[in-house]
Short mmCIF file of C-alpha atoms and ligand atoms in Angstrom, two decimals:
data_model
loop_
_atom_site.label_atom_id
_atom_site.label_comp_id
_atom_site.label_asym_id
_atom_site.label_seq_id
_atom_site.Cartn_x
_atom_site.Cartn_y
_atom_site.Cartn_z
CA UNK E 30 -0.19 -0.05 0.00
CA UNK E 31 1.11 3.55 -0.55
CA UNK E 32 0.55 6.50 1.23
CA UNK E 33 -0.36 8.40 -1.92
CA UNK E 34 -3.94 6.75 -1.81
CA UNK E 35 -4.87 9.10 0.75
CA UNK E 36 -3.68 12.76 0.07
CA UNK E 37 -5.30 15.25 2.35
CA UNK E 38 -4.93 18.71 1.15
CA UNK E 39 -5.13 22.21 2.67
CA UNK E 40 -5.80 25.45 0.54
CA UNK E 41 -4.39 28.73 1.16
CA UNK E 42 -5.61 31.78 -0.75
CA UNK E 43 -2.71 34.05 -0.77
CA UNK E 44 -3.31 37.29 -2.71
CA UNK E 45 -5.26 35.76 -5.42
CA UNK E 46 -8.08 37.13 -7.46
CA UNK E 47 -10.03 34.26 -6.29
CA UNK E 48 -10.24 32.80 -9.80
CA UNK E 49 -7.72 30.12 -9.12
CA UNK E 50 -9.63 29.31 -5.42
CA UNK E 51 -13.00 29.04 -7.30
CA UNK E 52 -11.18 26.39 -9.76
CA UNK E 53 -9.90 24.55 -6.81
CA UNK E 54 -12.95 24.26 -5.15
CA UNK E 55 -14.29 23.21 -8.45
CA UNK E 56 -12.28 20.27 -8.83
CA UNK E 57 -13.61 18.92 -5.45
CA UNK E 58 -17.19 19.42 -6.85
CA UNK E 59 -19.37 16.60 -8.51
CA UNK E 60 -18.37 17.01 -12.04
CA UNK E 61 -14.34 16.43 -11.36
CA UNK E 62 -14.71 14.95 -8.03
CA UNK E 63 -11.03 14.64 -6.53
CA UNK E 64 -12.63 12.92 -3.54
CA UNK E 65 -12.27 9.59 -5.88
CA UNK E 66 -8.75 9.70 -5.43
CA UNK E 67 -9.16 9.99 -1.92
CA UNK E 68 -8.38 13.78 -1.55
CA UNK E 69 -10.29 15.41 1.25
CA UNK E 70 -10.00 19.03 1.90
CA UNK E 71 -8.88 19.27 5.45
CA UNK E 72 -8.41 22.99 6.43
CA UNK E 73 -5.99 21.77 8.97
CA UNK E 74 -2.14 21.95 8.35
CA UNK E 75 -1.56 19.20 10.96
CA UNK E 76 -3.76 17.03 8.72
CA UNK E 77 -2.73 17.78 5.28
CA UNK E 78 -0.18 16.16 2.90
CA UNK E 79 -0.46 18.71 0.30
CA UNK E 80 -0.24 22.54 0.49
CA UNK E 81 -2.35 24.07 -2.44
CA UNK E 82 -1.58 27.89 -2.75
CA UNK E 83 -3.18 30.22 -4.91
CA UNK E 84 -2.09 33.59 -5.52
CA UNK E 85 1.16 35.54 -5.00
CA UNK E 86 3.06 36.26 -1.98
CA UNK E 87 3.11 39.67 -0.37
CA UNK E 88 4.65 41.15 2.42
CA UNK E 89 1.69 40.30 4.76
CA UNK E 90 0.92 36.77 3.65
CA UNK E 91 4.66 35.31 3.96
CA UNK E 92 4.69 34.63 7.12
CA UNK E 93 1.43 33.08 7.15
CA UNK E 94 2.54 30.77 4.47
CA UNK E 95 5.63 29.85 6.02
CA UNK E 96 3.62 29.11 9.50
CA UNK E 97 1.11 26.81 7.65
CA UNK E 98 4.16 24.97 5.97
CA UNK E 99 5.87 24.66 9.08
CA UNK E 100 2.98 23.30 10.82
CA UNK E 101 2.52 20.47 8.25
CA UNK E 102 4.30 17.11 9.28
CA UNK E 103 6.41 15.06 7.03
CA UNK E 104 6.00 14.27 4.15
CA UNK E 105 4.79 17.06 2.55
CA UNK E 106 4.35 18.52 -1.01
CA UNK E 107 3.74 22.10 -2.05
CA UNK E 108 1.36 22.82 -5.04
CA UNK E 109 1.38 26.48 -6.55
CA UNK E 110 -1.67 26.76 -8.52
CA UNK E 111 -2.25 29.69 -10.93
CA UNK E 112 0.49 31.77 -12.85
CA UNK E 113 0.35 34.17 -9.71
CA UNK E 114 1.28 31.55 -7.41
CA UNK E 115 4.22 30.43 -9.96
CA UNK E 116 5.97 33.73 -10.30
CA UNK E 117 3.36 36.70 -9.45
CA UNK E 118 1.42 36.50 -12.75
CA UNK E 119 -0.23 39.55 -13.70
CA UNK E 120 0.35 41.06 -10.16
CA UNK E 121 4.13 40.65 -10.98
CA UNK E 122 4.88 44.11 -11.10
CA UNK E 123 2.65 45.64 -8.24
CA UNK E 124 4.60 47.35 -5.45
CA UNK E 125 3.31 44.83 -2.70
CA UNK E 126 3.91 41.51 -4.49
CA UNK E 127 7.28 39.55 -3.72
CA UNK E 128 6.46 37.24 -6.30
CA UNK E 129 5.47 33.45 -6.39
CA UNK E 130 5.09 31.11 -3.66
CA UNK E 131 8.69 29.84 -4.08
CA UNK E 132 9.95 33.29 -2.55
CA UNK E 133 8.48 32.07 1.00
CA UNK E 134 8.68 28.35 0.82
CA UNK E 135 9.91 25.51 -1.38
CA UNK E 136 7.61 24.60 -4.21
CA UNK E 137 7.29 21.16 -5.66
CA UNK E 138 4.78 21.44 -8.23
CA UNK E 139 3.88 24.19 -10.55
CA UNK E 140 0.30 24.43 -11.99
CA UNK E 141 0.28 27.59 -14.69
CA UNK E 142 -2.85 28.97 -16.10
CA UNK E 143 -5.04 31.84 -15.27
CA UNK E 144 -7.12 30.67 -14.16
CA UNK E 145 -5.52 27.20 -13.77
CA UNK E 146 -8.49 24.80 -15.34
CA UNK E 147 -9.62 22.04 -12.82
CA UNK E 148 -8.04 19.39 -15.11
CA UNK E 149 -4.44 20.92 -14.81
CA UNK E 150 -5.22 21.17 -10.80
CA UNK E 151 -6.11 17.52 -10.86
CA UNK E 152 -2.82 16.83 -12.97
CA UNK E 153 -1.04 18.79 -10.26
CA UNK E 154 -2.38 17.33 -7.53
CA UNK E 155 -1.74 13.82 -8.88
CA UNK E 156 1.98 14.54 -9.65
CA UNK E 157 2.16 15.82 -6.08
CA UNK E 158 0.83 12.46 -4.66
CA UNK E 159 3.45 10.78 -6.66
CA UNK E 160 6.00 13.02 -5.13
CA UNK E 161 4.68 12.08 -1.68
CA UNK E 162 5.61 8.41 -1.91
CA UNK E 163 8.93 9.38 -2.87
CA UNK E 164 9.43 11.71 -0.14
CA UNK E 165 8.25 9.28 2.33
CA UNK E 166 10.81 6.88 0.85
CA UNK E 167 13.49 9.34 1.42
CA UNK E 168 12.25 9.74 5.11
CA UNK E 169 12.54 5.86 5.68
CA UNK E 170 15.98 6.03 4.54
CA UNK E 171 16.95 8.85 6.55
CA UNK E 172 15.59 7.05 9.64
CA UNK E 173 17.41 4.08 9.03
CA UNK E 174 20.67 5.81 8.47
CA UNK E 175 20.16 7.84 11.90
CA UNK S 2 -20.62 -18.07 27.76
CA UNK S 3 -18.79 -19.36 24.93
CA UNK S 4 -20.67 -17.10 22.29
CA UNK S 5 -20.02 -14.15 24.56
CA UNK S 6 -16.23 -14.92 24.61
CA UNK S 7 -16.30 -15.52 20.82
CA UNK S 8 -18.33 -12.08 20.11
CA UNK S 9 -15.73 -10.09 22.49
CA UNK S 10 -12.86 -11.72 20.56
CA UNK S 11 -14.53 -10.87 17.27
CA UNK S 12 -15.17 -7.29 18.79
CA UNK S 13 -11.57 -6.83 19.62
CA UNK S 14 -9.87 -8.24 16.15
CA UNK S 15 -12.79 -7.26 13.63
CA UNK S 16 -14.10 -4.33 15.28
CA UNK S 17 -12.11 -1.80 13.35
CA UNK S 18 -12.32 -3.73 10.27
CA UNK S 19 -16.10 -3.34 10.30
CA UNK S 20 -15.91 0.15 11.66
CA UNK S 21 -13.68 1.17 8.75
CA UNK S 22 -15.72 -0.49 6.21
CA UNK S 23 -18.83 1.11 7.61
CA UNK S 24 -17.02 4.38 7.33
CA UNK S 25 -16.06 3.54 3.81
CA UNK S 26 -19.60 2.74 2.75
CA UNK S 27 -20.72 5.65 4.44
CA UNK S 28 -18.43 7.87 2.26
CA UNK S 29 -19.20 6.05 -0.96
CA UNK S 30 -23.43 6.68 -0.45
CA UNK S 31 -22.53 10.27 0.79
CA UNK S 32 -20.82 10.80 -2.45
CA UNK S 33 -23.62 9.19 -4.45
CA UNK S 34 -25.94 11.31 -2.67
CA UNK S 35 -24.32 14.23 -3.86
CA UNK S 36 -23.93 13.05 -7.36
CA UNK S 37 -20.22 12.24 -7.01
CA UNK S 38 -18.20 9.03 -7.76
CA UNK S 39 -16.78 8.98 -4.51
CA UNK S 40 -13.56 7.53 -2.83
CA UNK S 41 -13.08 3.42 -2.81
CA UNK S 42 -14.81 1.58 -0.13
CA UNK S 43 -11.33 0.86 1.20
CA UNK S 44 -10.49 4.52 1.65
CA UNK S 45 -10.65 4.80 5.35
CA UNK S 46 -8.04 1.94 5.52
CA UNK S 47 -5.77 4.05 3.04
CA UNK S 48 -5.97 6.98 5.24
CA UNK S 49 -5.36 5.12 8.49
CA UNK S 50 -1.88 3.26 6.63
CA UNK S 51 -1.02 7.00 5.74
CA UNK S 52 -1.34 8.45 9.08
CA UNK S 53 0.71 5.80 10.44
CA UNK S 54 3.34 6.57 8.23
CA UNK S 55 3.44 10.29 8.92
CA UNK S 56 5.40 12.18 11.19
CA UNK S 57 3.49 12.95 14.09
CA UNK S 58 3.70 16.26 15.65
CA UNK S 59 3.16 16.26 19.58
CA UNK S 60 2.12 19.55 21.26
CA UNK S 61 2.92 18.17 24.96
CA UNK S 62 3.46 15.14 26.38
CA UNK S 63 0.39 14.21 27.88
CA UNK S 64 -1.76 14.40 24.73
CA UNK S 65 -0.80 11.06 23.27
CA UNK S 66 -1.44 9.14 26.62
CA UNK S 67 -5.12 10.51 26.50
CA UNK S 68 -5.67 9.71 23.27
CA UNK S 69 -4.62 6.05 24.24
CA UNK S 70 -6.81 6.31 27.33
CA UNK S 71 -9.79 6.95 25.01
CA UNK S 72 -9.04 4.05 22.98
CA UNK S 73 -8.57 1.58 25.84
CA UNK S 74 -11.45 2.81 27.32
CA UNK S 75 -13.88 2.77 24.25
CA UNK S 76 -12.49 -1.04 23.66
CA UNK S 77 -13.10 -1.73 27.40
CA UNK S 78 -16.86 -0.60 27.06
CA UNK S 79 -17.12 -2.80 23.86
CA UNK S 80 -15.76 -5.78 25.75
CA UNK S 81 -18.31 -5.07 28.58
CA UNK S 82 -20.90 -4.90 26.06
CA UNK S 83 -20.05 -7.83 23.93
CA UNK S 84 -19.48 -9.99 27.18
CA UNK S 85 -23.01 -9.48 28.38
CA UNK S 86 -22.39 -7.48 31.21
CA UNK S 87 -24.31 -4.45 32.70
CA UNK S 88 -25.36 -2.02 30.08
CA UNK S 89 -25.23 0.93 32.74
CA UNK S 90 -21.52 -0.10 33.04
CA UNK S 91 -20.96 0.08 29.13
CA UNK S 92 -22.54 3.33 29.06
CA UNK S 93 -20.58 4.92 31.98
CA UNK S 94 -17.13 3.25 30.60
CA UNK S 95 -18.30 4.95 27.15
CA UNK S 96 -18.60 8.20 28.86
CA UNK S 97 -15.17 8.29 30.65
CA UNK S 98 -13.41 7.60 27.28
CA UNK S 99 -14.90 10.52 26.04
CA UNK S 100 -13.98 12.40 28.69
CA UNK S 101 -10.06 11.14 28.09
CA UNK S 102 -10.86 12.42 24.60
CA UNK S 103 -12.14 16.00 25.61
CA UNK S 104 -8.76 16.03 28.24
CA UNK S 105 -6.65 15.40 25.17
CA UNK S 106 -7.89 18.36 23.17
CA UNK S 107 -8.15 20.64 26.12
CA UNK S 108 -4.55 19.74 27.19
CA UNK S 109 -3.29 21.54 23.89
CA UNK S 110 -2.85 25.33 23.78
CA UNK S 111 -4.86 25.92 20.70
CA UNK S 112 -8.29 27.88 20.90
CA UNK S 113 -9.63 25.66 18.11
CA UNK S 114 -8.88 22.49 19.92
CA UNK S 115 -10.10 24.09 23.54
CA UNK S 116 -13.28 25.23 21.77
CA UNK S 117 -13.56 21.34 20.18
CA UNK S 118 -13.55 20.28 23.69
CA UNK S 119 -15.86 22.51 25.26
CA UNK S 120 -18.34 21.44 22.58
CA UNK S 121 -17.64 17.85 22.95
CA UNK S 122 -18.70 18.29 26.52
CA UNK S 123 -21.96 20.31 25.35
CA UNK S 124 -22.50 17.13 23.16
CA UNK S 125 -22.15 14.77 25.99
CA UNK S 126 -24.59 16.58 28.01
CA UNK S 127 -26.94 16.46 25.41
CA UNK S 128 -27.05 12.86 24.77
CA UNK S 129 -26.13 11.45 27.93
CA UNK S 130 -29.91 11.69 29.28
CA UNK S 131 -30.93 9.38 26.56
CA UNK S 132 -28.38 6.84 26.75
CA UNK S 133 -29.43 6.49 30.50
CA UNK S 134 -33.21 6.32 29.42
CA UNK S 135 -32.17 3.48 27.00
CA UNK S 136 -30.46 1.50 29.86
CA UNK S 137 -33.45 2.26 32.21
CA UNK S 138 -36.14 1.12 29.29
CA UNK S 139 -34.23 -1.97 28.54
CA UNK S 140 -34.00 -2.88 32.41
CA UNK S 141 -37.78 -2.37 32.58
CA UNK S 142 -38.35 -4.37 29.21
CA UNK S 143 -36.13 -7.17 30.23
CA UNK S 144 -36.02 -6.94 34.03
CA UNK S 145 -32.48 -6.84 33.79
CA UNK S 146 -29.66 -4.58 33.34
CA UNK S 147 -27.57 -7.51 32.01
CA UNK S 148 -26.85 -7.42 28.13
CA UNK S 149 -26.83 -11.19 27.93
CA UNK S 150 -30.39 -11.29 29.76
CA UNK S 151 -31.70 -8.61 27.63
CA UNK S 152 -30.52 -10.34 24.20
CA UNK S 153 -32.21 -13.60 25.50
CA UNK S 154 -35.90 -12.09 26.27
CA UNK S 155 -38.56 -13.90 24.14
CA UNK S 156 -39.96 -10.55 22.61
CA UNK S 157 -37.50 -8.21 21.07
CA UNK S 158 -36.96 -4.96 23.17
CA UNK S 159 -38.10 -2.81 20.33
CA UNK S 160 -41.84 -4.22 20.89
CA UNK S 161 -41.74 -2.26 24.29
CA UNK S 162 -39.27 0.31 23.26
CA UNK S 163 -40.04 2.06 20.02
CA UNK S 164 -39.97 5.63 21.37
CA UNK S 165 -36.67 4.85 22.99
CA UNK S 166 -35.41 3.39 20.03
CA UNK S 167 -36.03 6.57 18.23
CA UNK S 168 -34.54 8.48 20.76
CA UNK S 169 -31.33 6.69 20.42
CA UNK S 170 -31.16 7.07 16.79
CA UNK S 171 -31.50 10.64 17.16
CA UNK S 172 -28.50 10.73 19.48
CA UNK S 173 -26.61 8.41 17.22
CA UNK S 174 -26.39 11.44 14.88
CA UNK S 175 -24.41 13.31 17.83
CA UNK S 176 -22.30 10.16 18.61
CA UNK S 177 -21.27 9.54 14.71
CA UNK S 178 -20.62 13.30 14.55
CA UNK S 179 -22.86 13.92 11.62
CA UNK S 180 -24.54 16.98 10.42
CA UNK S 181 -26.57 18.68 12.04
CA UNK S 182 -24.53 17.80 15.40
CA UNK S 183 -21.10 17.66 14.21
CA UNK S 184 -19.98 20.61 16.23
CA UNK S 185 -16.93 19.29 18.10
CA UNK S 186 -15.29 17.83 14.83
CA UNK S 187 -16.64 17.12 11.49
CA UNK S 188 -15.69 14.60 8.90
CA UNK S 189 -16.35 17.12 6.33
CA UNK S 190 -14.17 20.04 5.01
CA UNK S 191 -16.63 22.75 6.04
CA UNK S 192 -15.68 23.15 9.75
CA UNK S 193 -15.69 26.77 11.35
CA UNK S 194 -12.78 25.99 13.60
CA UNK S 195 -10.46 24.34 11.63
CA UNK S 196 -11.02 20.66 12.60
CA UNK S 197 -12.04 21.37 16.61
CA UNK S 198 -11.34 18.21 18.60
CA UNK S 199 -8.68 16.94 16.54
CA UNK S 200 -7.17 20.30 15.45
CA UNK S 201 -3.87 19.31 17.27
CA UNK S 202 -3.62 15.61 16.52
CA UNK S 203 -1.52 14.50 13.93
CA UNK S 204 0.18 11.32 12.32
CA UNK S 205 -0.36 8.15 14.51
CA UNK S 206 -1.91 10.05 17.20
CA UNK S 207 -4.93 10.88 14.80
CA UNK S 208 -4.93 7.26 13.57
CA UNK S 209 -5.59 6.24 17.26
CA UNK S 210 -8.35 8.43 17.34
CA UNK S 211 -9.85 7.03 14.28
CA UNK S 212 -9.58 3.38 15.19
CA UNK S 213 -11.09 4.45 18.60
CA UNK S 214 -14.16 5.70 16.65
CA UNK S 215 -14.50 2.52 14.57
CA UNK S 216 -14.64 0.38 17.69
CA UNK S 217 -17.20 3.35 19.04
CA UNK S 218 -19.26 2.84 15.77
CA UNK S 219 -19.59 -0.90 16.09
CA UNK S 220 -20.50 -0.65 19.95
CA UNK S 221 -23.12 1.75 19.19
CA UNK S 222 -24.39 -0.14 16.58
CA UNK S 223 -24.61 -3.19 18.68
CA UNK S 224 -26.81 -1.26 20.78
CA UNK S 225 -29.15 -0.80 17.82
CA UNK S 226 -29.07 -4.66 17.59
CA UNK S 227 -29.89 -5.30 21.03
CA UNK S 228 -33.34 -3.58 20.41
CA UNK S 229 -34.14 -6.57 17.92
CA UNK S 230 -32.23 -9.72 19.15
CA UNK S 231 -34.59 -12.06 20.95
CA UNK S 232 -32.28 -15.42 21.00
CA UNK S 233 -33.40 -16.69 17.76
CA UNK S 234 -31.91 -16.58 14.13
CA UNK S 235 -34.83 -14.00 12.71
CA UNK S 236 -33.81 -12.09 15.75
CA UNK S 237 -30.43 -11.68 14.53
CA UNK S 238 -31.56 -10.99 10.98
CA UNK S 239 -33.96 -8.29 12.17
CA UNK S 240 -31.02 -6.59 14.24
CA UNK S 241 -28.68 -6.80 10.93
CA UNK S 242 -31.46 -5.02 8.93
CA UNK S 243 -32.06 -2.77 11.78
CA UNK S 244 -28.33 -1.73 11.93
CA UNK S 245 -28.12 -1.24 8.36
CA UNK S 246 -31.31 0.84 8.19
CA UNK S 247 -30.12 3.18 11.11
CA UNK S 248 -26.92 3.76 9.54
CA UNK S 249 -28.12 4.64 6.24
CA UNK S 250 -30.64 6.96 7.89
CA UNK S 251 -27.46 8.64 9.86
CA UNK S 252 -25.98 9.04 6.30
CA UNK S 253 -28.92 10.78 4.78
CA UNK S 254 -29.43 12.96 7.89
CA UNK S 255 -25.76 14.02 7.31
CA UNK S 256 -26.70 15.10 4.02
CA UNK S 257 -30.09 16.92 4.39
CA UNK S 258 -29.52 18.93 7.43
CA UNK S 259 -27.32 22.02 7.70
CA UNK S 260 -25.11 22.13 11.05
CA UNK S 261 -27.11 23.84 13.83
CA UNK S 262 -26.18 26.33 16.61
CA UNK S 263 -25.36 24.43 19.83
CA UNK S 264 -28.43 25.25 21.79
CA UNK S 265 -30.72 24.15 19.03
CA UNK S 266 -29.21 20.96 19.55
CA UNK S 267 -29.53 20.94 23.17
CA UNK S 268 -33.17 21.97 23.00
CA UNK S 269 -34.27 19.72 20.18
CA UNK S 270 -32.41 16.55 21.48
CA UNK S 271 -33.65 17.09 25.11
CA UNK S 272 -37.08 17.64 23.75
CA UNK S 273 -37.08 14.52 21.63
CA UNK S 274 -35.59 12.61 24.59
CA UNK S 275 -38.72 13.90 26.90
CA UNK S 276 -41.15 13.28 24.40
CA UNK S 277 -40.07 10.05 22.73
CA UNK S 278 -38.37 8.62 25.67
CA UNK S 279 -40.10 9.98 28.56
CA UNK S 280 -43.88 9.08 27.15
CA UNK S 281 -42.51 5.48 26.09
CA UNK S 282 -41.13 4.84 29.53
CA UNK S 283 -44.27 6.10 31.13
CA UNK S 284 -46.79 3.79 29.18
CA UNK S 285 -44.21 0.69 29.88
CA UNK S 286 -44.55 1.52 33.47
CA UNK S 287 -48.06 1.54 33.42
CA UNK S 288 -48.86 -1.64 31.30
CA UNK S 289 -45.85 -3.73 33.16
S1 LIG V 308 -3.54 33.08 -11.81
FE1 LIG V 308 -5.12 34.32 -12.80
S2 LIG V 308 -7.17 33.70 -12.13
FE2 LIG V 308 -5.62 32.69 -10.54
S3 LIG V 308 -5.34 34.18 -8.83
FE3 LIG V 308 -3.84 34.74 -10.48
S4 LIG V 308 -5.14 36.53 -11.66
FE4 LIG V 308 -6.70 35.22 -10.65
#
């Protein structure tokens, strides 16, 4: 059995325009139904395996994103959803925007698009899920070495 | 005696599997009611496996001990029940288990967790009268508090206790953490205080809570079965049907009603307890 059969996600809205958030929720709705892969939207960093971030990073939400990331137990994967979360997108030049999510925390999967389509988000989550298994293996190896 | 021991061992070993399967079925049925495909039936087991493989972050060094207490006492009350002991004792042990869980969340220094603990106490206060009435009802119907005596009466207890049965199914919604009464924590994403009771639990500690809840599900559904059994084979069939119908009913209610405010829960549950349970008990005392 693989731990990737049960990916629980937490979704955080950075400075997104809400377009991507709606698409994230949309992928959990009946038409796309992410739950058929065992995905649960937990809303609690301590239960989550996958961190979905939409929108860019600004000075105010940087510590929040870092805080959520630090509260998630290993293994964990970060998915940046939407071009804003990837590198700032159309808000890139704004005075308050620092850039994509990787300005605050390490990002594993980038899902571009404005707004990212549900199909793309599901694809990103599935890539994240495969990465979870890999990270778990690494964790096991590290535990053995120590 | 041998059946009691077989049942008890069956409960200890198979309890979590049955509970997990029931939860899986619940999730699939729930998804179908919402027009979704839903996760595989074995999803709860994948979840547990995952949780045991995650890092667990302990926020203090008493939390895990209290969660273990929760698990141990849930199993203990189940053992009492399937051994055919006193049903009052079963309910008291179950309440004790609940207190362990509440203490564990209250011990964490998090507002969400402690609010979950408070709400859990309110829930306990809400369903406790009905649990006691159920025990008393069984006593009057079977003239014994012992589970094995109740299970062996000629006429199934449901004949005497239809009101109490309904009241029990009513509080089962609270016990199973189903909407509208999933105040302290919920299995769904729409939760106003992060995850309530289990906010600060992670990894294998959270997995233990899940396992304990599966045991609890089996025990509580066992009580439903106790309303129907009468020592014959058709009593057992009836019990099985009763259990499945009640469980399906809980899933249905979960999908139909939105979460209510806590005082609505207390008022409606106590009202229902008083009307359904009280009147049933009153008539029973008169005719017996
Ligand atoms: S990528 Fe587009 S839709 Fe998504 S948050 Fe940015 S601007 Fe909005």
